[in-house]
mmCIF file with all atom_site columns, C-alpha atoms in Angstrom:
data_model
loop_
_atom_site.group_PDB
_atom_site.id
_atom_site.type_symbol
_atom_site.label_atom_id
_atom_site.label_alt_id
_atom_site.label_comp_id
_atom_site.label_asym_id
_atom_site.label_entity_id
_atom_site.label_seq_id
_atom_site.pdbx_PDB_ins_code
_atom_site.Cartn_x
_atom_site.Cartn_y
_atom_site.Cartn_z
_atom_site.occupancy
_atom_site.B_iso_or_equiv
_atom_site.pdbx_formal_charge
_atom_site.auth_seq_id
_atom_site.auth_comp_id
_atom_site.auth_asym_id
_atom_site.auth_atom_id
_atom_site.pdbx_PDB_model_num
ATOM 1   C CA . ASP H 1 1   ? -28.127 80.281  -16.754 1.00 0.00 ? 1306 ASP H CA 1
ATOM 2   C CA . GLY H 1 2   ? -25.159 78.526  -15.195 1.00 0.00 ? 1307 GLY H CA 1
ATOM 3   C CA . GLY H 1 3   ? -25.118 78.048  -11.490 1.00 0.00 ? 1308 GLY H CA 1
ATOM 4   C CA . ILE H 1 4   ? -25.430 75.844  -8.460  1.00 0.00 ? 1309 ILE H CA 1
ATOM 5   C CA . THR H 1 5   ? -28.725 74.630  -7.078  1.00 0.00 ? 1310 THR H CA 1
ATOM 6   C CA . GLN H 1 6   ? -29.386 73.143  -3.670  1.00 0.00 ? 1311 GLN H CA 1
ATOM 7   C CA . SER H 1 7   ? -32.502 71.482  -2.414  1.00 0.00 ? 1312 SER H CA 1
ATOM 8   C CA . PRO H 1 8   ? -34.462 71.598  -0.296  1.00 0.00 ? 1313 PRO H CA 1
ATOM 9   C CA . LYS H 1 9   ? -34.228 75.130  1.076   1.00 0.00 ? 1314 LYS H CA 1
ATOM 10  C CA . TYR H 1 10  ? -35.356 73.910  4.510   1.00 0.00 ? 1315 TYR H CA 1
ATOM 11  C CA . LEU H 1 11  ? -35.098 70.387  5.874   1.00 0.00 ? 1316 LEU H CA 1
ATOM 12  C CA . PHE H 1 12  ? -36.309 68.921  9.124   1.00 0.00 ? 1317 PHE H CA 1
ATOM 13  C CA . ARG H 1 13  ? -34.690 65.872  10.650  1.00 0.00 ? 1318 ARG H CA 1
ATOM 14  C CA . LYS H 1 14  ? -36.045 63.618  13.327  1.00 0.00 ? 1319 LYS H CA 1
ATOM 15  C CA . GLU H 1 15  ? -33.791 61.972  15.890  1.00 0.00 ? 1320 GLU H CA 1
ATOM 16  C CA . GLY H 1 16  ? -31.996 58.948  14.465  1.00 0.00 ? 1321 GLY H CA 1
ATOM 17  C CA . GLN H 1 17  ? -32.848 59.812  10.878  1.00 0.00 ? 1322 GLN H CA 1
ATOM 18  C CA . ASN H 1 18  ? -30.470 60.139  7.938   1.00 0.00 ? 1323 ASN H CA 1
ATOM 19  C CA . VAL H 1 19  ? -31.205 62.982  5.532   1.00 0.00 ? 1324 VAL H CA 1
ATOM 20  C CA . THR H 1 20  ? -29.680 63.833  2.161   1.00 0.00 ? 1325 THR H CA 1
ATOM 21  C CA . LEU H 1 21  ? -29.036 67.326  0.843   1.00 0.00 ? 1326 LEU H CA 1
ATOM 22  C CA . SER H 1 22  ? -28.863 67.787  -2.906  1.00 0.00 ? 1327 SER H CA 1
ATOM 23  C CA . CYS H 1 23  ? -26.296 69.896  -4.786  1.00 0.00 ? 1328 CYS H CA 1
ATOM 24  C CA . GLU H 1 24  ? -26.170 70.218  -8.572  1.00 0.00 ? 1329 GLU H CA 1
ATOM 25  C CA . GLN H 1 25  ? -23.998 72.477  -10.748 1.00 0.00 ? 1330 GLN H CA 1
ATOM 26  C CA . ASN H 1 26  ? -23.952 73.187  -14.470 1.00 0.00 ? 1331 ASN H CA 1
ATOM 27  C CA . LEU H 1 27  ? -20.774 75.276  -14.452 1.00 0.00 ? 1332 LEU H CA 1
ATOM 28  C CA . ASN H 1 28  ? -18.707 72.327  -15.707 1.00 0.00 ? 1333 ASN H CA 1
ATOM 29  C CA . HIS H 1 29  ? -16.544 72.646  -12.597 1.00 0.00 ? 1334 HIS H CA 1
ATOM 30  C CA . ASP H 1 30  ? -14.373 69.725  -11.552 1.00 0.00 ? 1335 ASP H CA 1
ATOM 31  C CA . ALA H 1 31  ? -14.286 70.552  -7.833  1.00 0.00 ? 1336 ALA H CA 1
ATOM 32  C CA . MET H 1 32  ? -17.219 70.619  -5.431  1.00 0.00 ? 1337 MET H CA 1
ATOM 33  C CA . TYR H 1 33  ? -17.409 71.314  -1.708  1.00 0.00 ? 1338 TYR H CA 1
ATOM 34  C CA . TRP H 1 34  ? -19.719 71.104  1.277   1.00 0.00 ? 1339 TRP H CA 1
ATOM 35  C CA . TYR H 1 35  ? -19.533 73.619  4.108   1.00 0.00 ? 1340 TYR H CA 1
ATOM 36  C CA . ARG H 1 36  ? -21.401 74.098  7.331   1.00 0.00 ? 1341 ARG H CA 1
ATOM 37  C CA . GLN H 1 37  ? -22.082 77.565  8.774   1.00 0.00 ? 1342 GLN H CA 1
ATOM 38  C CA . ASP H 1 38  ? -23.045 78.113  12.403  1.00 0.00 ? 1343 ASP H CA 1
ATOM 39  C CA . PRO H 1 39  ? -23.804 81.485  14.019  1.00 0.00 ? 1344 PRO H CA 1
ATOM 40  C CA . GLY H 1 40  ? -20.649 83.326  15.033  1.00 0.00 ? 1345 GLY H CA 1
ATOM 41  C CA . GLN H 1 41  ? -18.379 80.857  13.221  1.00 0.00 ? 1346 GLN H CA 1
ATOM 42  C CA . GLY H 1 42  ? -16.715 80.870  9.860   1.00 0.00 ? 1347 GLY H CA 1
ATOM 43  C CA . LEU H 1 43  ? -17.650 78.342  7.202   1.00 0.00 ? 1348 LEU H CA 1
ATOM 44  C CA . ARG H 1 44  ? -16.177 74.938  7.979   1.00 0.00 ? 1349 ARG H CA 1
ATOM 45  C CA . LEU H 1 45  ? -15.342 72.385  5.300   1.00 0.00 ? 1350 LEU H CA 1
ATOM 46  C CA . ILE H 1 46  ? -17.106 69.044  5.610   1.00 0.00 ? 1351 ILE H CA 1
ATOM 47  C CA . TYR H 1 47  ? -16.051 67.211  2.427   1.00 0.00 ? 1352 TYR H CA 1
ATOM 48  C CA . TYR H 1 48  ? -14.677 68.091  -0.959  1.00 0.00 ? 1353 TYR H CA 1
ATOM 49  C CA . SER H 1 49  ? -14.253 66.373  -4.294  1.00 0.00 ? 1354 SER H CA 1
ATOM 50  C CA . GLN H 1 50  ? -11.831 67.375  -7.003  1.00 0.00 ? 1355 GLN H CA 1
ATOM 51  C CA . ILE H 1 51  ? -12.866 64.744  -9.499  1.00 0.00 ? 1356 ILE H CA 1
ATOM 52  C CA . VAL H 1 52  ? -15.641 62.239  -10.117 1.00 0.00 ? 1357 VAL H CA 1
ATOM 53  C CA . ASN H 1 53  ? -15.527 59.149  -7.891  1.00 0.00 ? 1358 ASN H CA 1
ATOM 54  C CA . ASP H 1 54  ? -13.039 60.751  -5.519  1.00 0.00 ? 1359 ASP H CA 1
ATOM 55  C CA . PHE H 1 55  ? -13.544 62.851  -2.394  1.00 0.00 ? 1360 PHE H CA 1
ATOM 56  C CA . GLN H 1 56  ? -11.651 63.865  0.733   1.00 0.00 ? 1361 GLN H CA 1
ATOM 57  C CA . LYS H 1 57  ? -12.641 64.653  4.286   1.00 0.00 ? 1362 LYS H CA 1
ATOM 58  C CA . GLY H 1 58  ? -12.569 68.235  5.387   1.00 0.00 ? 1363 GLY H CA 1
ATOM 59  C CA . ASP H 1 59  ? -12.211 69.554  8.914   1.00 0.00 ? 1364 ASP H CA 1
ATOM 60  C CA . ILE H 1 60  ? -15.527 68.257  10.287  1.00 0.00 ? 1365 ILE H CA 1
ATOM 61  C CA . ALA H 1 61  ? -16.425 65.110  8.311   1.00 0.00 ? 1366 ALA H CA 1
ATOM 62  C CA . GLU H 1 62  ? -17.613 63.003  11.243  1.00 0.00 ? 1367 GLU H CA 1
ATOM 63  C CA . GLY H 1 63  ? -21.302 62.168  10.963  1.00 0.00 ? 1368 GLY H CA 1
ATOM 64  C CA . TYR H 1 64  ? -21.482 63.030  7.266   1.00 0.00 ? 1369 TYR H CA 1
ATOM 65  C CA . SER H 1 65  ? -21.064 61.098  4.029   1.00 0.00 ? 1370 SER H CA 1
ATOM 66  C CA . VAL H 1 66  ? -20.890 62.079  0.353   1.00 0.00 ? 1371 VAL H CA 1
ATOM 67  C CA . SER H 1 67  ? -20.755 60.578  -3.107  1.00 0.00 ? 1372 SER H CA 1
ATOM 68  C CA . ARG H 1 68  ? -19.563 61.924  -6.450  1.00 0.00 ? 1373 ARG H CA 1
ATOM 69  C CA . GLU H 1 69  ? -20.901 59.654  -9.161  1.00 0.00 ? 1374 GLU H CA 1
ATOM 70  C CA . LYS H 1 70  ? -21.434 62.471  -11.655 1.00 0.00 ? 1375 LYS H CA 1
ATOM 71  C CA . LYS H 1 71  ? -19.504 65.657  -12.286 1.00 0.00 ? 1376 LYS H CA 1
ATOM 72  C CA . GLU H 1 72  ? -22.638 67.731  -11.828 1.00 0.00 ? 1377 GLU H CA 1
ATOM 73  C CA . SER H 1 73  ? -23.813 66.270  -8.544  1.00 0.00 ? 1378 SER H CA 1
ATOM 74  C CA . PHE H 1 74  ? -22.382 66.076  -5.011  1.00 0.00 ? 1379 PHE H CA 1
ATOM 75  C CA . PRO H 1 75  ? -25.048 65.005  -2.478  1.00 0.00 ? 1380 PRO H CA 1
ATOM 76  C CA . LEU H 1 76  ? -24.383 65.197  1.257   1.00 0.00 ? 1381 LEU H CA 1
ATOM 77  C CA . THR H 1 77  ? -25.938 62.781  3.738   1.00 0.00 ? 1382 THR H CA 1
ATOM 78  C CA . VAL H 1 78  ? -26.248 63.887  7.347   1.00 0.00 ? 1383 VAL H CA 1
ATOM 79  C CA . THR H 1 79  ? -26.298 60.658  9.325   1.00 0.00 ? 1384 THR H CA 1
ATOM 80  C CA . SER H 1 80  ? -27.746 59.931  12.741  1.00 0.00 ? 1385 SER H CA 1
ATOM 81  C CA . ALA H 1 81  ? -24.163 59.939  14.036  1.00 0.00 ? 1386 ALA H CA 1
ATOM 82  C CA . GLN H 1 82  ? -24.056 63.721  13.611  1.00 0.00 ? 1387 GLN H CA 1
ATOM 83  C CA . LYS H 1 83  ? -25.291 64.825  17.023  1.00 0.00 ? 1388 LYS H CA 1
ATOM 84  C CA . ASN H 1 84  ? -25.583 68.539  16.333  1.00 0.00 ? 1389 ASN H CA 1
ATOM 85  C CA . PRO H 1 85  ? -26.792 68.813  12.737  1.00 0.00 ? 1390 PRO H CA 1
ATOM 86  C CA . THR H 1 86  ? -28.730 72.088  12.997  1.00 0.00 ? 1391 THR H CA 1
ATOM 87  C CA . ALA H 1 87  ? -26.881 74.512  10.703  1.00 0.00 ? 1392 ALA H CA 1
ATOM 88  C CA . PHE H 1 88  ? -26.844 76.261  7.342   1.00 0.00 ? 1393 PHE H CA 1
ATOM 89  C CA . TYR H 1 89  ? -25.286 73.934  4.738   1.00 0.00 ? 1394 TYR H CA 1
ATOM 90  C CA . LEU H 1 90  ? -23.609 75.446  1.710   1.00 0.00 ? 1395 LEU H CA 1
ATOM 91  C CA . CYS H 1 91  ? -22.433 73.675  -1.412  1.00 0.00 ? 1396 CYS H CA 1
ATOM 92  C CA . ALA H 1 92  ? -19.812 75.268  -3.646  1.00 0.00 ? 1397 ALA H CA 1
ATOM 93  C CA . SER H 1 93  ? -17.863 74.511  -6.794  1.00 0.00 ? 1398 SER H CA 1
ATOM 94  C CA . SER H 1 94  ? -14.709 75.775  -8.437  1.00 0.00 ? 1399 SER H CA 1
ATOM 95  C CA . GLY H 1 95  ? -12.867 75.267  -11.670 1.00 0.00 ? 1400 GLY H CA 1
ATOM 96  C CA . GLY H 1 96  ? -9.716  74.218  -9.853  1.00 0.00 ? 1401 GLY H CA 1
ATOM 97  C CA . GLY H 1 97  ? -8.752  73.347  -6.308  1.00 0.00 ? 1402 GLY H CA 1
ATOM 98  C CA . LEU H 1 98  ? -9.427  74.930  -2.937  1.00 0.00 ? 1403 LEU H CA 1
ATOM 99  C CA . GLY H 1 99  ? -7.416  78.036  -3.798  1.00 0.00 ? 1404 GLY H CA 1
ATOM 100 C CA . GLU H 1 100 ? -9.623  78.976  -6.731  1.00 0.00 ? 1405 GLU H CA 1
ATOM 101 C CA . THR H 1 101 ? -12.688 81.201  -6.575  1.00 0.00 ? 1406 THR H CA 1
ATOM 102 C CA . GLN H 1 102 ? -15.630 79.258  -5.211  1.00 0.00 ? 1407 GLN H CA 1
ATOM 103 C CA . TYR H 1 103 ? -19.221 79.722  -6.302  1.00 0.00 ? 1408 TYR H CA 1
ATOM 104 C CA . PHE H 1 104 ? -21.880 78.907  -3.756  1.00 0.00 ? 1409 PHE H CA 1
ATOM 105 C CA . GLY H 1 105 ? -25.373 77.521  -3.968  1.00 0.00 ? 1410 GLY H CA 1
ATOM 106 C CA . PRO H 1 106 ? -28.242 79.168  -2.040  1.00 0.00 ? 1411 PRO H CA 1
ATOM 107 C CA . GLY H 1 107 ? -27.887 76.790  0.904   1.00 0.00 ? 1412 GLY H CA 1
ATOM 108 C CA . THR H 1 108 ? -30.079 74.397  2.882   1.00 0.00 ? 1413 THR H CA 1
ATOM 109 C CA . ARG H 1 109 ? -31.143 75.079  6.467   1.00 0.00 ? 1414 ARG H CA 1
ATOM 110 C CA . LEU H 1 110 ? -31.342 71.865  8.463   1.00 0.00 ? 1415 LEU H CA 1
ATOM 111 C CA . LEU H 1 111 ? -33.351 71.815  11.658  1.00 0.00 ? 1416 LEU H CA 1
ATOM 112 C CA . VAL H 1 112 ? -33.792 68.999  14.131  1.00 0.00 ? 1417 VAL H CA 1
ATOM 113 C CA . LEU H 1 113 ? -37.306 68.241  15.337  1.00 0.00 ? 1418 LEU H CA 1
ATOM 114 C CA . ARG Z 2 1   ? -4.283  82.730  17.723  1.00 0.00 ? 416  ARG Z CA 1
ATOM 115 C CA . LYS Z 2 2   ? -7.047  82.090  15.192  1.00 0.00 ? 417  LYS Z CA 1
ATOM 116 C CA . GLU Z 2 3   ? -5.959  81.290  11.651  1.00 0.00 ? 418  GLU Z CA 1
ATOM 117 C CA . VAL Z 2 4   ? -8.066  84.146  10.269  1.00 0.00 ? 419  VAL Z CA 1
ATOM 118 C CA . GLU Z 2 5   ? -9.403  86.948  12.453  1.00 0.00 ? 420  GLU Z CA 1
ATOM 119 C CA . GLN Z 2 6   ? -11.892 89.661  11.708  1.00 0.00 ? 421  GLN Z CA 1
ATOM 120 C CA . ASP Z 2 7   ? -13.534 92.313  13.855  1.00 0.00 ? 422  ASP Z CA 1
ATOM 121 C CA . PRO Z 2 8   ? -17.170 91.140  13.940  1.00 0.00 ? 423  PRO Z CA 1
ATOM 122 C CA . GLY Z 2 9   ? -18.563 94.679  14.122  1.00 0.00 ? 424  GLY Z CA 1
ATOM 123 C CA . PRO Z 2 10  ? -21.206 95.796  13.460  1.00 0.00 ? 425  PRO Z CA 1
ATOM 124 C CA . PHE Z 2 11  ? -19.819 98.850  11.743  1.00 0.00 ? 426  PHE Z CA 1
ATOM 125 C CA . ASN Z 2 12  ? -22.655 101.385 11.545  1.00 0.00 ? 427  ASN Z CA 1
ATOM 126 C CA . VAL Z 2 13  ? -21.853 104.122 9.031   1.00 0.00 ? 428  VAL Z CA 1
ATOM 127 C CA . PRO Z 2 14  ? -23.867 106.850 7.307   1.00 0.00 ? 429  PRO Z CA 1
ATOM 128 C CA . GLU Z 2 15  ? -24.508 106.668 3.604   1.00 0.00 ? 430  GLU Z CA 1
ATOM 129 C CA . GLY Z 2 16  ? -21.617 108.181 1.680   1.00 0.00 ? 431  GLY Z CA 1
ATOM 130 C CA . ALA Z 2 17  ? -19.003 107.354 4.311   1.00 0.00 ? 432  ALA Z CA 1
ATOM 131 C CA . THR Z 2 18  ? -15.730 105.541 3.724   1.00 0.00 ? 433  THR Z CA 1
ATOM 132 C CA . VAL Z 2 19  ? -15.210 102.419 5.811   1.00 0.00 ? 434  VAL Z CA 1
ATOM 133 C CA . ALA Z 2 20  ? -12.326 99.989  6.077   1.00 0.00 ? 435  ALA Z CA 1
ATOM 134 C CA . PHE Z 2 21  ? -12.063 96.455  7.429   1.00 0.00 ? 436  PHE Z CA 1
ATOM 135 C CA . ASN Z 2 22  ? -8.946  94.509  8.285   1.00 0.00 ? 437  ASN Z CA 1
ATOM 136 C CA . CYS Z 2 23  ? -8.411  90.790  8.432   1.00 0.00 ? 438  CYS Z CA 1
ATOM 137 C CA . THR Z 2 24  ? -5.319  89.184  9.960   1.00 0.00 ? 439  THR Z CA 1
ATOM 138 C CA . TYR Z 2 25  ? -4.013  85.710  9.161   1.00 0.00 ? 440  TYR Z CA 1
ATOM 139 C CA . SER Z 2 26  ? -1.582  83.578  11.118  1.00 0.00 ? 441  SER Z CA 1
ATOM 140 C CA . ASN Z 2 27  ? 0.194   81.488  8.479   1.00 0.00 ? 442  ASN Z CA 1
ATOM 141 C CA . SER Z 2 28  ? 2.916   83.426  6.679   1.00 0.00 ? 443  SER Z CA 1
ATOM 142 C CA . ALA Z 2 29  ? 2.865   80.835  3.873   1.00 0.00 ? 444  ALA Z CA 1
ATOM 143 C CA . SER Z 2 30  ? -0.704  81.722  2.883   1.00 0.00 ? 445  SER Z CA 1
ATOM 144 C CA . GLN Z 2 31  ? -0.849  82.551  -0.787  1.00 0.00 ? 446  GLN Z CA 1
ATOM 145 C CA . SER Z 2 32  ? -4.346  83.464  -1.967  1.00 0.00 ? 447  SER Z CA 1
ATOM 146 C CA . PHE Z 2 33  ? -6.776  85.889  -0.407  1.00 0.00 ? 448  PHE Z CA 1
ATOM 147 C CA . PHE Z 2 34  ? -10.385 86.788  -1.091  1.00 0.00 ? 449  PHE Z CA 1
ATOM 148 C CA . TRP Z 2 35  ? -13.189 88.980  0.138   1.00 0.00 ? 450  TRP Z CA 1
ATOM 149 C CA . TYR Z 2 36  ? -16.706 87.541  -0.061  1.00 0.00 ? 451  TYR Z CA 1
ATOM 150 C CA . ARG Z 2 37  ? -19.946 89.318  0.683   1.00 0.00 ? 452  ARG Z CA 1
ATOM 151 C CA . GLN Z 2 38  ? -22.772 87.508  2.471   1.00 0.00 ? 453  GLN Z CA 1
ATOM 152 C CA . ASP Z 2 39  ? -26.252 88.952  2.843   1.00 0.00 ? 454  ASP Z CA 1
ATOM 153 C CA . CYS Z 2 40  ? -28.432 87.827  5.724   1.00 0.00 ? 455  CYS Z CA 1
ATOM 154 C CA . ARG Z 2 41  ? -29.483 84.180  5.341   1.00 0.00 ? 456  ARG Z CA 1
ATOM 155 C CA . LYS Z 2 42  ? -27.960 83.987  1.847   1.00 0.00 ? 457  LYS Z CA 1
ATOM 156 C CA . GLU Z 2 43  ? -24.911 82.361  0.325   1.00 0.00 ? 458  GLU Z CA 1
ATOM 157 C CA . PRO Z 2 44  ? -21.485 84.087  0.168   1.00 0.00 ? 459  PRO Z CA 1
ATOM 158 C CA . LYS Z 2 45  ? -20.615 85.733  -3.142  1.00 0.00 ? 460  LYS Z CA 1
ATOM 159 C CA . LEU Z 2 46  ? -17.143 86.701  -4.304  1.00 0.00 ? 461  LEU Z CA 1
ATOM 160 C CA . LEU Z 2 47  ? -16.521 90.414  -3.971  1.00 0.00 ? 462  LEU Z CA 1
ATOM 161 C CA . MET Z 2 48  ? -12.904 90.427  -5.050  1.00 0.00 ? 463  MET Z CA 1
ATOM 162 C CA . SER Z 2 49  ? -9.676  88.501  -4.985  1.00 0.00 ? 464  SER Z CA 1
ATOM 163 C CA . VAL Z 2 50  ? -6.755  90.271  -3.312  1.00 0.00 ? 465  VAL Z CA 1
ATOM 164 C CA . TYR Z 2 51  ? -3.518  90.618  -5.233  1.00 0.00 ? 466  TYR Z CA 1
ATOM 165 C CA . SER Z 2 52  ? -0.084  91.504  -3.912  1.00 0.00 ? 467  SER Z CA 1
ATOM 166 C CA . SER Z 2 53  ? -0.097  94.852  -5.676  1.00 0.00 ? 468  SER Z CA 1
ATOM 167 C CA . GLY Z 2 54  ? -3.543  95.741  -4.379  1.00 0.00 ? 469  GLY Z CA 1
ATOM 168 C CA . ASN Z 2 55  ? -6.590  95.993  -6.569  1.00 0.00 ? 470  ASN Z CA 1
ATOM 169 C CA . GLU Z 2 56  ? -9.578  98.211  -7.051  1.00 0.00 ? 471  GLU Z CA 1
ATOM 170 C CA . ASP Z 2 57  ? -13.053 97.565  -8.392  1.00 0.00 ? 472  ASP Z CA 1
ATOM 171 C CA . GLY Z 2 58  ? -15.186 100.675 -8.484  1.00 0.00 ? 473  GLY Z CA 1
ATOM 172 C CA . ARG Z 2 59  ? -15.756 101.835 -4.916  1.00 0.00 ? 474  ARG Z CA 1
ATOM 173 C CA . PHE Z 2 60  ? -13.951 98.820  -3.448  1.00 0.00 ? 475  PHE Z CA 1
ATOM 174 C CA . THR Z 2 61  ? -10.200 98.569  -2.853  1.00 0.00 ? 476  THR Z CA 1
ATOM 175 C CA . ALA Z 2 62  ? -8.435  95.515  -1.471  1.00 0.00 ? 477  ALA Z CA 1
ATOM 176 C CA . GLN Z 2 63  ? -4.864  95.453  -0.224  1.00 0.00 ? 478  GLN Z CA 1
ATOM 177 C CA . LEU Z 2 64  ? -2.486  92.807  1.052   1.00 0.00 ? 479  LEU Z CA 1
ATOM 178 C CA . ASN Z 2 65  ? 0.267   93.427  3.585   1.00 0.00 ? 480  ASN Z CA 1
ATOM 179 C CA . ARG Z 2 66  ? 2.399   90.289  3.765   1.00 0.00 ? 481  ARG Z CA 1
ATOM 180 C CA . ALA Z 2 67  ? 4.866   91.714  6.273   1.00 0.00 ? 482  ALA Z CA 1
ATOM 181 C CA . SER Z 2 68  ? 2.140   92.331  8.836   1.00 0.00 ? 483  SER Z CA 1
ATOM 182 C CA . GLN Z 2 69  ? -0.036  89.458  7.610   1.00 0.00 ? 484  GLN Z CA 1
ATOM 183 C CA . TYR Z 2 70  ? -3.270  91.244  6.993   1.00 0.00 ? 485  TYR Z CA 1
ATOM 184 C CA . ILE Z 2 71  ? -5.588  92.118  4.152   1.00 0.00 ? 486  ILE Z CA 1
ATOM 185 C CA . SER Z 2 72  ? -7.888  95.103  4.041   1.00 0.00 ? 487  SER Z CA 1
ATOM 186 C CA . LEU Z 2 73  ? -11.066 96.135  2.288   1.00 0.00 ? 488  LEU Z CA 1
ATOM 187 C CA . LEU Z 2 74  ? -11.910 99.801  1.755   1.00 0.00 ? 489  LEU Z CA 1
ATOM 188 C CA . ILE Z 2 75  ? -15.392 100.852 0.679   1.00 0.00 ? 490  ILE Z CA 1
ATOM 189 C CA . ARG Z 2 76  ? -15.821 104.424 -0.509  1.00 0.00 ? 491  ARG Z CA 1
ATOM 190 C CA . ASP Z 2 77  ? -19.103 106.315 -0.826  1.00 0.00 ? 492  ASP Z CA 1
ATOM 191 C CA . SER Z 2 78  ? -21.052 103.634 1.068   1.00 0.00 ? 493  SER Z CA 1
ATOM 192 C CA . LYS Z 2 79  ? -24.513 102.750 -0.219  1.00 0.00 ? 494  LYS Z CA 1
ATOM 193 C CA . LEU Z 2 80  ? -27.425 101.279 1.701   1.00 0.00 ? 495  LEU Z CA 1
ATOM 194 C CA . SER Z 2 81  ? -27.046 98.212  -0.509  1.00 0.00 ? 496  SER Z CA 1
ATOM 195 C CA . ASP Z 2 82  ? -23.529 97.633  0.849   1.00 0.00 ? 497  ASP Z CA 1
ATOM 196 C CA . SER Z 2 83  ? -25.064 96.504  4.143   1.00 0.00 ? 498  SER Z CA 1
ATOM 197 C CA . ALA Z 2 84  ? -23.936 92.890  4.524   1.00 0.00 ? 499  ALA Z CA 1
ATOM 198 C CA . THR Z 2 85  ? -21.353 90.705  6.230   1.00 0.00 ? 500  THR Z CA 1
ATOM 199 C CA . TYR Z 2 86  ? -17.916 90.692  4.617   1.00 0.00 ? 501  TYR Z CA 1
ATOM 200 C CA . LEU Z 2 87  ? -15.966 87.452  4.859   1.00 0.00 ? 502  LEU Z CA 1
ATOM 201 C CA . CYS Z 2 88  ? -12.197 87.270  4.650   1.00 0.00 ? 503  CYS Z CA 1
ATOM 202 C CA . VAL Z 2 89  ? -10.946 84.021  3.086   1.00 0.00 ? 504  VAL Z CA 1
ATOM 203 C CA . VAL Z 2 90  ? -7.358  82.778  3.088   1.00 0.00 ? 505  VAL Z CA 1
ATOM 204 C CA . PHE Z 2 91  ? -5.863  79.858  1.153   1.00 0.00 ? 506  PHE Z CA 1
ATOM 205 C CA . THR Z 2 92  ? -2.695  78.105  2.253   1.00 0.00 ? 507  THR Z CA 1
ATOM 206 C CA . GLY Z 2 93  ? -1.327  75.843  -0.437  1.00 0.00 ? 508  GLY Z CA 1
ATOM 207 C CA . GLY Z 2 94  ? 1.080   73.845  1.688   1.00 0.00 ? 509  GLY Z CA 1
ATOM 208 C CA . GLY Z 2 95  ? -1.745  72.391  3.723   1.00 0.00 ? 510  GLY Z CA 1
ATOM 209 C CA . ASN Z 2 96  ? -4.280  72.772  0.893   1.00 0.00 ? 511  ASN Z CA 1
ATOM 210 C CA . LYS Z 2 97  ? -6.477  74.622  3.334   1.00 0.00 ? 512  LYS Z CA 1
ATOM 211 C CA . LEU Z 2 98  ? -9.063  77.327  2.792   1.00 0.00 ? 513  LEU Z CA 1
ATOM 212 C CA . THR Z 2 99  ? -10.026 79.221  5.946   1.00 0.00 ? 514  THR Z CA 1
ATOM 213 C CA . PHE Z 2 100 ? -13.003 81.531  6.286   1.00 0.00 ? 515  PHE Z CA 1
ATOM 214 C CA . GLY Z 2 101 ? -13.115 84.351  8.801   1.00 0.00 ? 516  GLY Z CA 1
ATOM 215 C CA . THR Z 2 102 ? -16.237 84.812  10.893  1.00 0.00 ? 517  THR Z CA 1
ATOM 216 C CA . GLY Z 2 103 ? -17.103 87.994  9.004   1.00 0.00 ? 518  GLY Z CA 1
ATOM 217 C CA . THR Z 2 104 ? -17.475 91.715  9.663   1.00 0.00 ? 519  THR Z CA 1
ATOM 218 C CA . GLN Z 2 105 ? -20.984 93.118  9.641   1.00 0.00 ? 520  GLN Z CA 1
ATOM 219 C CA . LEU Z 2 106 ? -21.553 96.464  7.927   1.00 0.00 ? 521  LEU Z CA 1
ATOM 220 C CA . LYS Z 2 107 ? -24.719 98.503  8.334   1.00 0.00 ? 522  LYS Z CA 1
ATOM 221 C CA . VAL Z 2 108 ? -25.068 101.587 6.162   1.00 0.00 ? 523  VAL Z CA 1
ATOM 222 C CA . GLU Z 2 109 ? -27.692 104.015 7.434   1.00 0.00 ? 524  GLU Z CA 1
ATOM 223 C CA . LEU Z 2 110 ? -29.492 107.038 6.028   1.00 0.00 ? 525  LEU Z CA 1
#
């Protein structure tokens, strides 16, 4: 079955720690995205990548980093510089750019200890 | 004014009712519109894209009003399984920006 997988489902971060969230897709999509969802707010774009080895900052990139070494994979690192990391993180992919239908993974909930 | 605004609800309706949600957007140059459904603590899933002529998919009808800058979603014969949060999503090509609304919560009751 084609789809997007994210791991882990829940992740706990200690103060000053970097953590990496995994996102893999087998839809053969060129574009991949990372969003953050907080209660009472719409999804906000962190980073996106439209092609391998290229990515752009979204609206709230500070404190995050990404890489796109393979078409199938787009990991997100939440660095210690992100002071309020507790949120629901969603990865998505699309066949084209931002205006195309996006398909989401099941998400990772990040909690700070 | 927010770029995309939705009434957060909740809309509590009896099974079998017809319910409609509106979503307003601020940028007149916006060009693509979507409705996504999100169940509690799950990922959003595409419900339908919204076309200029309006479109229907079973019990769901989406319409776009460019003059007044809003899109709507009509659900007929509501089912318990329709209970979810409905997200309005707007794409503006000039700024290459996709904006998600905060969602409207629907609760369908017996």
